[in-house]
Coordinates of C-alpha atoms and ligand atoms in Angstrom, one line a residue:
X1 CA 0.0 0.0 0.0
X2 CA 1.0 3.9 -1.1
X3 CA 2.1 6.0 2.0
X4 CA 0.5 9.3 1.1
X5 CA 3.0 10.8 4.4
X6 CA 2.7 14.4 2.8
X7 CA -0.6 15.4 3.5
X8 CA -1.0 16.7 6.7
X9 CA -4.8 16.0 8.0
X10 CA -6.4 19.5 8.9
X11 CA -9.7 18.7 8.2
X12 CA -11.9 15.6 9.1
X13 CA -15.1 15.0 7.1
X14 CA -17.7 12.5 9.0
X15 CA -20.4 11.5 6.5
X16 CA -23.5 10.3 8.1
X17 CA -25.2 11.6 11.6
X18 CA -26.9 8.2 13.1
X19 CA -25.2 6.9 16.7
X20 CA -22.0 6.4 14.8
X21 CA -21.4 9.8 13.2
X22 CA -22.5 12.0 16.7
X23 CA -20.5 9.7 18.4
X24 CA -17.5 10.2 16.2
X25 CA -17.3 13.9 15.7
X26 CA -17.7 13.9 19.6
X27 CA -15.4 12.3 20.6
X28 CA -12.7 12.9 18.1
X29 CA -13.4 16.7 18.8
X30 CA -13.2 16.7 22.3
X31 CA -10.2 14.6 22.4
X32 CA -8.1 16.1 19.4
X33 CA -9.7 19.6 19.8
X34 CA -8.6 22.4 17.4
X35 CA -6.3 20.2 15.9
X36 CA -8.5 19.2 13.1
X37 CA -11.7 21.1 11.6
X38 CA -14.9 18.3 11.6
X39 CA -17.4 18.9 9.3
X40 CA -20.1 16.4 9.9
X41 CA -22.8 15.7 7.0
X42 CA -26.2 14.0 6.9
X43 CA -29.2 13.7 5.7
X44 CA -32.4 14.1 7.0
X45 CA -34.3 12.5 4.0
X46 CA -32.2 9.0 4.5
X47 CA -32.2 9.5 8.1
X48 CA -30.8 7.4 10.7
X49 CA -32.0 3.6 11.5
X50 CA -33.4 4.5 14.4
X51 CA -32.4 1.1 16.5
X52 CA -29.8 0.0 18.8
X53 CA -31.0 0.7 22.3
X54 CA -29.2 -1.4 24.4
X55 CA -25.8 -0.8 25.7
X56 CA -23.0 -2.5 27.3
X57 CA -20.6 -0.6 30.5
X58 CA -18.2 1.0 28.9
X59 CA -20.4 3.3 27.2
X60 CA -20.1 4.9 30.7
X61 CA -16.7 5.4 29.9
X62 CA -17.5 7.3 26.3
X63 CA -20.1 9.4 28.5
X64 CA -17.4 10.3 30.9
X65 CA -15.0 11.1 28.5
X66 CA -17.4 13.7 27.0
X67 CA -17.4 15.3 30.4
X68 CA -21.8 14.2 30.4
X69 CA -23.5 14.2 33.6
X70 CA -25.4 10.9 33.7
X71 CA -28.0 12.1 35.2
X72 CA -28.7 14.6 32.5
X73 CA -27.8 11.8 30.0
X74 CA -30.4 9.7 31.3
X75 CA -32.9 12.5 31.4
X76 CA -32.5 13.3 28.2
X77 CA -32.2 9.6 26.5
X78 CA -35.0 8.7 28.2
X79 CA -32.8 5.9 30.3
X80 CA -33.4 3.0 31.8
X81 CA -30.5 0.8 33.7
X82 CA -29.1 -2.0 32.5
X83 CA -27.8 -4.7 34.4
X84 CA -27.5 -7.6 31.9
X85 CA -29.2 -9.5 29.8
X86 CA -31.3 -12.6 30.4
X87 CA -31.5 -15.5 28.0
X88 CA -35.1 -17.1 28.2
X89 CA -35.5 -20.5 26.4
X90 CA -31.7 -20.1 24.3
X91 CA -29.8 -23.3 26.3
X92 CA -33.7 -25.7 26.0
X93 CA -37.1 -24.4 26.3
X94 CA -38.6 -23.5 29.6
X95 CA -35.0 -22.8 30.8
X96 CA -33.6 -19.6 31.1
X97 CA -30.3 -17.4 32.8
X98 CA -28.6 -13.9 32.8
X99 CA -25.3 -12.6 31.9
X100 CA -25.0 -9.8 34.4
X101 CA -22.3 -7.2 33.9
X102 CA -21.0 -8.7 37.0
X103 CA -19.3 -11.7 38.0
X104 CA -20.5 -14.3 40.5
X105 CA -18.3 -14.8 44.2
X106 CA -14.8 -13.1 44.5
X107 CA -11.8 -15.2 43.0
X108 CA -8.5 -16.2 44.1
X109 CA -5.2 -14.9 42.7
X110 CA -5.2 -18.7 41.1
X111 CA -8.5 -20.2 41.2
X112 CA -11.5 -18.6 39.8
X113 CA -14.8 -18.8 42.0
X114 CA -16.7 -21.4 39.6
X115 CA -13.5 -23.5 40.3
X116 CA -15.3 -23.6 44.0
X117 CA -18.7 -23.1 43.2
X118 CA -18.4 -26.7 41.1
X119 CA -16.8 -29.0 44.6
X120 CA -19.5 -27.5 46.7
X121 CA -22.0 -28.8 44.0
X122 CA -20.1 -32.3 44.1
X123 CA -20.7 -32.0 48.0
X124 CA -24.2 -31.3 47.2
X125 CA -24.3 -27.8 47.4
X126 CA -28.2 -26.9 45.1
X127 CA -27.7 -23.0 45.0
X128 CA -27.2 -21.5 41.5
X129 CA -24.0 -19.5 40.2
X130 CA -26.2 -16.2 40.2
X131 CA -26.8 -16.4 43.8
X132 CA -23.8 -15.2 44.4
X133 CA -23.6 -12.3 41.8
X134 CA -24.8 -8.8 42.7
X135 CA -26.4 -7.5 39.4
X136 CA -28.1 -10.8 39.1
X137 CA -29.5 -10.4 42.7
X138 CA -30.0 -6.5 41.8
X139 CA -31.4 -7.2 38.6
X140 CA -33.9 -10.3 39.5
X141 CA -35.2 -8.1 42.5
X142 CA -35.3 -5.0 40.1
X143 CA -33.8 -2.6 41.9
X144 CA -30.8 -0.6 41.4
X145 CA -28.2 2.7 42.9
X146 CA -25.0 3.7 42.1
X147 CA -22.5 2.0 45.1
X148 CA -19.7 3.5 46.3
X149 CA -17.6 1.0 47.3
X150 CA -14.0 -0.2 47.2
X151 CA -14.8 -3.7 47.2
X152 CA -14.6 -5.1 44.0
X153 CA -17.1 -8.1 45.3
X154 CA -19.7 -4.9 46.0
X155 CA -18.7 -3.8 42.8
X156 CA -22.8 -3.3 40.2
X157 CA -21.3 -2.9 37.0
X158 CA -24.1 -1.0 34.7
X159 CA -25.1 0.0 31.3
X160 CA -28.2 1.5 29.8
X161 CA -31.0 1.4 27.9
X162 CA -31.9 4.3 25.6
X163 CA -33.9 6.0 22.8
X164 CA -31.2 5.9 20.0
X165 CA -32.4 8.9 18.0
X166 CA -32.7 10.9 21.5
X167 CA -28.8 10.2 21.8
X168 CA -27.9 11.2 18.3
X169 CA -29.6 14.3 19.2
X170 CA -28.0 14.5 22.6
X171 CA -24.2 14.5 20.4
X172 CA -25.4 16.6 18.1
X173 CA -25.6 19.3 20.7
X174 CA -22.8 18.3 22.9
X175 CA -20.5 18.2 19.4
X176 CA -21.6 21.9 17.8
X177 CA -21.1 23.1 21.1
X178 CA -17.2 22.2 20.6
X179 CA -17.3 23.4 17.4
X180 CA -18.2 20.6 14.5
X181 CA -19.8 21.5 11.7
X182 CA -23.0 20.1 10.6
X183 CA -24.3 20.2 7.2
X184 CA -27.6 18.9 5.9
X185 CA -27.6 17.3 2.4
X186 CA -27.8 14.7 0.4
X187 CA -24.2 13.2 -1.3
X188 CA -24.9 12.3 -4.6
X189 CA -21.1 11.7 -6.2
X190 CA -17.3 11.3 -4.5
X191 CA -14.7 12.9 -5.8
X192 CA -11.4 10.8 -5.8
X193 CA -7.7 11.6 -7.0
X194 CA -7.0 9.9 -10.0
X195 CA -3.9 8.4 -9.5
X196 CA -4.4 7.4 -5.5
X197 CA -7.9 6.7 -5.7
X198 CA -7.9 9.1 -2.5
X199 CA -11.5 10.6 -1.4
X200 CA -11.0 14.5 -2.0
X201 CA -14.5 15.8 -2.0
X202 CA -18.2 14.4 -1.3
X203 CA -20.5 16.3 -3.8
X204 CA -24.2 17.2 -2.4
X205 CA -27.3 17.2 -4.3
X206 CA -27.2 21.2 -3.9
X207 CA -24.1 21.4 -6.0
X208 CA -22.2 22.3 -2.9
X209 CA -18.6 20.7 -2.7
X210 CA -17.1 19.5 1.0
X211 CA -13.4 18.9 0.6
X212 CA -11.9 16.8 3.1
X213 CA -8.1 15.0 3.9
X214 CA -9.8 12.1 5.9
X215 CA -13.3 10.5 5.6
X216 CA -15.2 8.8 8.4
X217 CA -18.3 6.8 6.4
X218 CA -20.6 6.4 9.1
X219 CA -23.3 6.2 6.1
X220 CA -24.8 3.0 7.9
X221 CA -25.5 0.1 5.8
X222 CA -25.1 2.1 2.6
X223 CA -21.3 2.0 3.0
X224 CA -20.9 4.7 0.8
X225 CA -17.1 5.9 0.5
X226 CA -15.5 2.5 2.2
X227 CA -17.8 0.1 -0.5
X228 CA -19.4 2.1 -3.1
X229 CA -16.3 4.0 -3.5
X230 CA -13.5 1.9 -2.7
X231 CA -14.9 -1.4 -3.3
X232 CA -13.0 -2.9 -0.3
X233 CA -14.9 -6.2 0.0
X234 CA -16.9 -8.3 2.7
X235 CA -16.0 -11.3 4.8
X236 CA -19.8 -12.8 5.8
X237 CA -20.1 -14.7 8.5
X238 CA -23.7 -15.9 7.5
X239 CA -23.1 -19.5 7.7
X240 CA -22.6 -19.8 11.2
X241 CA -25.0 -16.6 12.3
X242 CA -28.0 -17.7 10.0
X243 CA -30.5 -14.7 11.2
X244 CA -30.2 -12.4 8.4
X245 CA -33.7 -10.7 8.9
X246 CA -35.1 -8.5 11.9
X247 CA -38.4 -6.7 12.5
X248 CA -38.8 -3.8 15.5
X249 CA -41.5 -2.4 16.8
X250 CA -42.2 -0.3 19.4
X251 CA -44.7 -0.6 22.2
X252 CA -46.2 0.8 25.2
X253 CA -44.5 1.0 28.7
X254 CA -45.0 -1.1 31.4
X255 CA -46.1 0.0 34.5
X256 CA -42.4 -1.6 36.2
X257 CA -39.3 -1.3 34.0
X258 CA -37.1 -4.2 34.1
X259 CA -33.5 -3.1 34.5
X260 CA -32.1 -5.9 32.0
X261 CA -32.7 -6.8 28.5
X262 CA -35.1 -9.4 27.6
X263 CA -33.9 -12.3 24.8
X264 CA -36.4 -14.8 24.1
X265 CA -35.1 -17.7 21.6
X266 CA -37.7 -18.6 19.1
X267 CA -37.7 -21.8 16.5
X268 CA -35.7 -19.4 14.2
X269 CA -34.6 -16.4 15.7
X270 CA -34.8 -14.5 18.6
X271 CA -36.9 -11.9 20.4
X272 CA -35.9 -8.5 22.8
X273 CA -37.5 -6.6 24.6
X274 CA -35.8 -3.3 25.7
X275 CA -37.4 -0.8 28.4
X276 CA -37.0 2.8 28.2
X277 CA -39.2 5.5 29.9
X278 CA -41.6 6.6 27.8
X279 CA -41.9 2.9 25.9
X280 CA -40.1 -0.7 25.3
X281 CA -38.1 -2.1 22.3
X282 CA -39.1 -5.0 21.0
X283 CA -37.6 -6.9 18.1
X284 CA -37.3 -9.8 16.2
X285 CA -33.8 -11.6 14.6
X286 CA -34.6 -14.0 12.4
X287 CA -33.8 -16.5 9.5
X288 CA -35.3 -15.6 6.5
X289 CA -34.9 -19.6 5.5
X290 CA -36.8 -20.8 8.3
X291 CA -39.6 -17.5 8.6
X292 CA -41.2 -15.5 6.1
X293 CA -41.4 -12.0 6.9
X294 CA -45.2 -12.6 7.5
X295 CA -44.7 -15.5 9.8
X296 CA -42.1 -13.4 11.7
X297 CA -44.5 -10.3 12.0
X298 CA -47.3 -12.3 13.1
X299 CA -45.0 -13.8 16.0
X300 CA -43.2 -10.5 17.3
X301 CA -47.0 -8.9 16.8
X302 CA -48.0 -11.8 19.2
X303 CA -45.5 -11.9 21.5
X304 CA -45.9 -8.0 22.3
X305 CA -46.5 -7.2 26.3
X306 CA -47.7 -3.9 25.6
X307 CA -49.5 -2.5 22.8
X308 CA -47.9 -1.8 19.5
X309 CA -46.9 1.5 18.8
X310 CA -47.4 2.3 14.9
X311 CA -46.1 -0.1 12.6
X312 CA -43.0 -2.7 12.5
X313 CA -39.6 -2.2 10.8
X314 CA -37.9 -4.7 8.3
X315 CA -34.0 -4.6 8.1
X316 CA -32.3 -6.9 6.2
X317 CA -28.2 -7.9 7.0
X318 CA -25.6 -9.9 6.0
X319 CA -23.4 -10.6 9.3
X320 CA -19.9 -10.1 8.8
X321 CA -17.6 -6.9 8.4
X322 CA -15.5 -5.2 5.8
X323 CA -12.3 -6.8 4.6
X324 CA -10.1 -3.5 5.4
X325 CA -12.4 -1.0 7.8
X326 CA -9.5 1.6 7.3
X327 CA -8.7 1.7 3.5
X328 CA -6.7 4.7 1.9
X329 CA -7.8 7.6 3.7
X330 CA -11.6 6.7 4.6
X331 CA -12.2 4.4 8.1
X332 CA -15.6 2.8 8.2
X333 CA -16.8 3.4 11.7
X334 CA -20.6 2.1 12.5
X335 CA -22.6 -0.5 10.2
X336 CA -21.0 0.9 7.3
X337 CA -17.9 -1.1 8.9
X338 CA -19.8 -4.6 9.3
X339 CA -22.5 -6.1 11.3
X340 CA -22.9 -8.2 13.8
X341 CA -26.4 -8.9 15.1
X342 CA -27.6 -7.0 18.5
X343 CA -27.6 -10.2 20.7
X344 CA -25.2 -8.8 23.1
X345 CA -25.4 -5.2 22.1
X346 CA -22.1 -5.1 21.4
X347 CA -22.5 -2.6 17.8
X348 CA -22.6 1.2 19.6
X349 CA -19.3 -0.4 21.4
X350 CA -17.4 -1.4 18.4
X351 CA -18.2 2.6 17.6
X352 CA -17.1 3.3 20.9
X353 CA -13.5 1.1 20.3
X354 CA -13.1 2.2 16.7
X355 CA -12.6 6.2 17.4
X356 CA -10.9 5.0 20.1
X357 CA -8.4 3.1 18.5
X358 CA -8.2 6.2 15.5
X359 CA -7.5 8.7 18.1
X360 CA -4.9 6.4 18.7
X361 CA -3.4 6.0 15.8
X362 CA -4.5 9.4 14.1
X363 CA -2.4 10.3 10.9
X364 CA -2.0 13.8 12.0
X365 CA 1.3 13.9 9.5
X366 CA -0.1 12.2 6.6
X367 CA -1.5 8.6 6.1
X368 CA 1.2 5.8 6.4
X369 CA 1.0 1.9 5.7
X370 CA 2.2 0.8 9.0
X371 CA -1.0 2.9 11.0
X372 CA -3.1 1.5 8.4
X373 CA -2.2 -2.2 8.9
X374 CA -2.5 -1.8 12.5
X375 CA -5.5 -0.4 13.0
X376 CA -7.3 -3.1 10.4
X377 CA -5.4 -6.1 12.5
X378 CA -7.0 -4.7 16.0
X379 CA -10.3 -4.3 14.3
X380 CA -10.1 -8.0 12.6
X381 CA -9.2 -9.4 16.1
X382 CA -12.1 -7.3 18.1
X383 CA -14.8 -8.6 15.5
X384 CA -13.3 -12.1 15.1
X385 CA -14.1 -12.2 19.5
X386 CA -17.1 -10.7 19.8
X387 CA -18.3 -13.0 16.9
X388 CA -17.1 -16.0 18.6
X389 CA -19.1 -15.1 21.6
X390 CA -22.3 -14.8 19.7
X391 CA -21.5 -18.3 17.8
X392 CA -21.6 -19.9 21.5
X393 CA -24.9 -19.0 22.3
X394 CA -26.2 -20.4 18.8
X395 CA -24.3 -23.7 19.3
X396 CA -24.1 -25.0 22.4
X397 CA -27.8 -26.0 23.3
X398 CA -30.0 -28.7 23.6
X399 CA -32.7 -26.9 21.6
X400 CA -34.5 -30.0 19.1
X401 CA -37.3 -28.1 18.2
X402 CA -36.2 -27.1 14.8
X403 CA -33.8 -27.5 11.7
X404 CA -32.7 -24.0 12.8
X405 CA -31.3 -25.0 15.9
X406 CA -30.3 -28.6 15.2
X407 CA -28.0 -26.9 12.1
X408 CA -26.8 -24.5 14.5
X409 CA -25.4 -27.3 17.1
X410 CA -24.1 -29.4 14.5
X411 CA -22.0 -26.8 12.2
X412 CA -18.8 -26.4 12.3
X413 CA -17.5 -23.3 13.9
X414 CA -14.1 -21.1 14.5
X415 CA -11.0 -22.9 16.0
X416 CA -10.6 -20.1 18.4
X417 CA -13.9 -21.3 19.8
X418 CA -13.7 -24.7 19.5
X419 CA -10.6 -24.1 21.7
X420 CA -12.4 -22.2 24.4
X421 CA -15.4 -24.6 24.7
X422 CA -13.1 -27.8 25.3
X423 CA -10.7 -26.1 27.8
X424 CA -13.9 -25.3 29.7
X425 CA -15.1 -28.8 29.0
X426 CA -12.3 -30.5 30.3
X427 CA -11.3 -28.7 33.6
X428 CA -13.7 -25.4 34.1
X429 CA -10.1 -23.2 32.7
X430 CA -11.0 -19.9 31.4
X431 CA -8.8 -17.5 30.4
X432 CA -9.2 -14.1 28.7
X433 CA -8.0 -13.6 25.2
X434 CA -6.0 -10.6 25.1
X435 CA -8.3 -7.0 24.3
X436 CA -11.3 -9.6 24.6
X437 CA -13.9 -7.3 25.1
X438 CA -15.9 -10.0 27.0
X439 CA -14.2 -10.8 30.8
X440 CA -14.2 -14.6 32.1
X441 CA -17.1 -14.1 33.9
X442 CA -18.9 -13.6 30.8
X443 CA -18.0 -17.0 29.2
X444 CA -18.7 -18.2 31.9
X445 CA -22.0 -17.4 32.5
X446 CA -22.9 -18.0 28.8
X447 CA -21.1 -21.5 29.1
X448 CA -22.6 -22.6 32.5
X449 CA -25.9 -21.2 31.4
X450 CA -26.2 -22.8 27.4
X451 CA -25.3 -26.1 29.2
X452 CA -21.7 -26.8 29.8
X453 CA -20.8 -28.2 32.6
X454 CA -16.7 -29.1 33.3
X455 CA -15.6 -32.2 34.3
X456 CA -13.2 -31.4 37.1
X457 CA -12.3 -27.8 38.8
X458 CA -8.9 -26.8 40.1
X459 CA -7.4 -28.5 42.6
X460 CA -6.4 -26.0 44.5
X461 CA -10.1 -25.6 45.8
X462 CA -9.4 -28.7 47.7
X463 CA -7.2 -26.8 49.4
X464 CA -10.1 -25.4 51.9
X465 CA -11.7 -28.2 54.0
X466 CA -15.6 -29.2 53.4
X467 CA -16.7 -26.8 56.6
X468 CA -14.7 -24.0 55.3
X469 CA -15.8 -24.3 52.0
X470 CA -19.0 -23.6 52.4
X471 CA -18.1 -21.0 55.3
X472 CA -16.9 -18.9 52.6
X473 CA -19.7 -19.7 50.5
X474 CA -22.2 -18.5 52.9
X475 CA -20.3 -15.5 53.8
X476 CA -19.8 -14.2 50.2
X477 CA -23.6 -15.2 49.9
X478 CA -24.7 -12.7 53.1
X479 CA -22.3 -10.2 51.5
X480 CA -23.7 -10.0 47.6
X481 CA -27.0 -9.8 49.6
X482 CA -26.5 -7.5 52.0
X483 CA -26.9 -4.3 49.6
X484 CA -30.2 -5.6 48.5
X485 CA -32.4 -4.6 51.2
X486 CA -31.1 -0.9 51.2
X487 CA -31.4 -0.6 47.3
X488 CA -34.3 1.5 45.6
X489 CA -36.4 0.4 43.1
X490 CA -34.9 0.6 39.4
X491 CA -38.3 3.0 38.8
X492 CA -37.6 4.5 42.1
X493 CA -34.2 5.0 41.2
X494 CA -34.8 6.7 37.4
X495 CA -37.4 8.5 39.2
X496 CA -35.4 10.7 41.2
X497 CA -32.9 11.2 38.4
X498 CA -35.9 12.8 36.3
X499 CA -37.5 15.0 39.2
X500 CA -34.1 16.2 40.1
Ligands
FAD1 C1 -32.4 -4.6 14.2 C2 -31.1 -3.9 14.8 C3 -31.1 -3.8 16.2 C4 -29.9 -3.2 16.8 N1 -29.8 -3.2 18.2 C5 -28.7 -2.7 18.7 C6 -28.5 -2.7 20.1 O1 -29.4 -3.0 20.9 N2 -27.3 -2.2 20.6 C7 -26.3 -1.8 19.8 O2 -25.2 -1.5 20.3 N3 -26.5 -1.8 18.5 C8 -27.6 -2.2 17.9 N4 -27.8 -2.1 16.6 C9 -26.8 -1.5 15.8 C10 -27.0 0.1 15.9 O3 -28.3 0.4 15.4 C11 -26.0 0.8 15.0 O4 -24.7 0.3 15.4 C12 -26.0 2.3 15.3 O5 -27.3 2.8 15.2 C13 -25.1 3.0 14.4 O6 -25.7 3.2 13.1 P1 -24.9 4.1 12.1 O7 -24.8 5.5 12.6 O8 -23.7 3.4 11.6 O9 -26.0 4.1 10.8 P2 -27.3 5.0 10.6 O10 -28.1 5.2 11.8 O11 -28.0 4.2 9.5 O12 -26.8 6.4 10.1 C14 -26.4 6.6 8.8 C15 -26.3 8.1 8.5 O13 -25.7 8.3 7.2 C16 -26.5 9.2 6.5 N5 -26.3 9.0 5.1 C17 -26.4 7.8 4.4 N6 -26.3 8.0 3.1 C18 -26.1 9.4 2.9 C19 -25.9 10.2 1.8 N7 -25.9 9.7 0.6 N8 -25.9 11.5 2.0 C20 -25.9 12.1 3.2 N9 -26.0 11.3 4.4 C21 -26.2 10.0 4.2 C22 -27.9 9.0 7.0 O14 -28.7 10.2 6.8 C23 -27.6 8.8 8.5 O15 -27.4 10.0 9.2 C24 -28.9 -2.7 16.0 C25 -29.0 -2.8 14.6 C26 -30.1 -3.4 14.0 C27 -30.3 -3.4 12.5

């Protein structure tokens, strides 16, 4: 690949204003300040695709970065916590668990708590992982506060549920505020230089010209400047994440809001449900082989808690991302850069993780190969994980329902998986992949709670006798519970925020 080193970047241009774009200029402004000149452009007759509601923790970290008081953030997003995401009828039907943002016990320099938790079941021991996990407890009893503690044990890690178009709208005013640009319009043609293929200019339908020395396409699914452009190719993924279809639809709230995400596995796909204040997502992800879009309407339509608020939504994806999300001087940031489906919420964080990582790496001196080629390796590795993580909920189950989930057990799926499983199979041994963006805890609880169970722990939970095993046991148990009882409600607890 060229190094174009001369060209000193001045001036950023960010086309598209959904989630990815706000969050973009945003952040990039704030960080880089008047180093650059952003000029963000979008328009309002495409407009945005209004989902992605749910959110993983270290969004809080984004937020914080910005400087945002949460409180205001929540006000104005119309909020709700989350404190995980429970799994209803994924591992067999009628069976269901949650992965908390938390983690179950404490561990041991050497010995991870399940390595425990597993001889006090071979002693008998009937209580369940998540009784010993504080935002299961929290989230099961619905309640919720913000603890101030120094214990990581206490620790109630938390994410949230919002209106996606209310935080677009949120950025918008934070970023012009620092100074971005914003400029409605529609791009009709791209201007490139003819002997480096380079993006020099997006042309709008009004004629006007926006000159640029580095693009950011956050045009969505359109992929305007890193595909349509730049023709930079697509690795799917399709054949072992089938859904390729979903439907959303809004309804109307409940009277209690739930501070998790709902995922309800169907014969084909799966269902959320997403609370917010002033209503709840709901969704479908499905296999257009196994539904038509009518039978998929008719079963989100029926499996609504709350009435329907106007009328459902198609999207249609291909899972998978782009073979080079950085190529020349455009970096796809936001479904423009791949997709992965919303199972673990994981796409407004690989928005999050991608400015990051070009903040990093910014080519404030001109563009070179070696920034280029490192940036696209972190970004293959970070998809390549957090695509392996939604493979294991797909295959490990005991679902026999359907062709759709029989395929799904039987397939073939990634090495680095593989791996993972049968380490876990063997001997309950977990261990984090490097810039994994999903701790232990997290396999574990999808692992224990899709069916896995190990064969042996560690030894050195032998180490304790019988009596002081469960000793500790008890005592962790009284300590996870302890907060519980002095908690507010989650409602209780997003009430004040608004009043205040
Ligand atoms: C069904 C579904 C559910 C999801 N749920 C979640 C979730 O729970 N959690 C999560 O983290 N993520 C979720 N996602 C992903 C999430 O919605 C996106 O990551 C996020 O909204 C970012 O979208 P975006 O900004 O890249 O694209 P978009 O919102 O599509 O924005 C594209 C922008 O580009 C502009 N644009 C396009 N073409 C042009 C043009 N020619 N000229 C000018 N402007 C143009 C548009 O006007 C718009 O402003 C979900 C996605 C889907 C499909």
């Amino acid at each position: 690949m060229e190094n174009h080193d001369n060209q000193t970047i001045k001036k950023v241009v960010v086309l598209g204003g959904g989630t990815a774009g706000w969050m973009t200029a945003s952040l990039m402004k704030k960080v880089i300040g008047t180093a650059v000149d952003i000029e963000l452009v979008e328009s309002e007759t495409i407009g945005t695709i209004g989902v992605g509601e749910a959110t993983i923790p270290p969004i809080r970290t984004f937020n914080q970065v910005l400087g945002i008081n949460e409180a205001e953030f929540i006000r104005e997003t119309k909020a709700t916590i989350k404190l995980g995401i429970e799994f209803e009828n994924w591992k067999s039907i009628g069976e269901s668990y949650l992965h908390s943002f938390g983690a179950p016990g404490r561990s041991s320099a050497f010995c991870q708590f399940h390595h425990y938790f597993k001889r006090a079941q071979q002693l008998g021991l009937k209580d369940s992982l998540w009784d010993y996990d504080l935002n299961a407890l929290c989230a099961k009893a619905g309640k919720f506060a913000v603890i101030n503690s120094k214990d990581p044990v206490l620790e109630l890690p938390h994410a949230y549920h919002f209106d996606a178009g209310l935080y677009a709208k949120f950025l918008r005013k934070f970023s012009e505020k620092l100074g971005v640009k914003r400029t409605e319009g529609l791009v009709e043609q791209v201007q490139q230089n003819k002997q480096t293929g380079y993006v020099e200019a997006l042309v709008l339908k009004d004629g006007s010209v926006i000159k640029g020395d580095l693009f950011i396409d956050c045009s969505g699914m359109r992929a305007l400047l890193i595909e349509d452009t730049l023709k930079t190719g697509y690795e799917n993924w399709s054949h072992w994440l089938t859904c390729d279809r979903a439907l959303a639809v809004p309804s109307e709230r409940f009277d209690k809001t739930l501070p998790y995400t709902r995922s309800i596995a169907h014969s084909a796909g799966w269902q959320w449900r997403i609370p917010l204040q002033h209503r709840n997502g709901n969704g479908l992800v499905y296999s257009s082989e196994h539904f038509s879009d009518e039978q998929a309407h008719d079963l989100l339509l029926n499996n609504l808690e709350s009435k329907a608020i106007g009328d459902a939504k198609l999207f249609k994806f291909n899972v998978g991302r782009r073979k080079q999300q950085w190529h020349k001087n455009v970096i796809a940031i936001g479904l423009s850069s791949g997709f992965l489906e919303p199972l673990e919420s994981t796409s407004i964080h690989l928005i999050q993780s991608a400015i990051v990582r070009l903040i990093h790496l910014f080519p404030h001196q001109g563009i070179v190969a070696s920034s280029v080629a490192e940036y696209n390796k972190q970004s293959l590795v970070e998809y390549e994980q957090i695509r392996d993580f939604i493979i294991l909920h797909y295959h490990v189950q005991q679902r026999t329902d359907s062709d759709f989930w029989q395929y799904l057990r039987n397939m073939d799926i990634p090495e680095t998986l593989q791996h993972k499983i049968q380490l876990f199979k063997d001997n309950g041994k977990l261990f984090r992949d490097q810039n994994d963006l999903f701790l232990e805890s997290s396999w574990l609880q999808v692992m224990i709670g899709q069916g896995i169970e190990p064969q042996d722990y560690h030894p050195i939970a032998n180490n304790l006798s019988e009596a002081q095993l469960m000793d500790m046991l008890n005592r962790l148990k009284a300590i996870k519970n302890e907060p519980l009882s002095k908690l507010p409600s989650h409602d209780e607890f997003i009430m004040k925020i608004c009043r205040n």
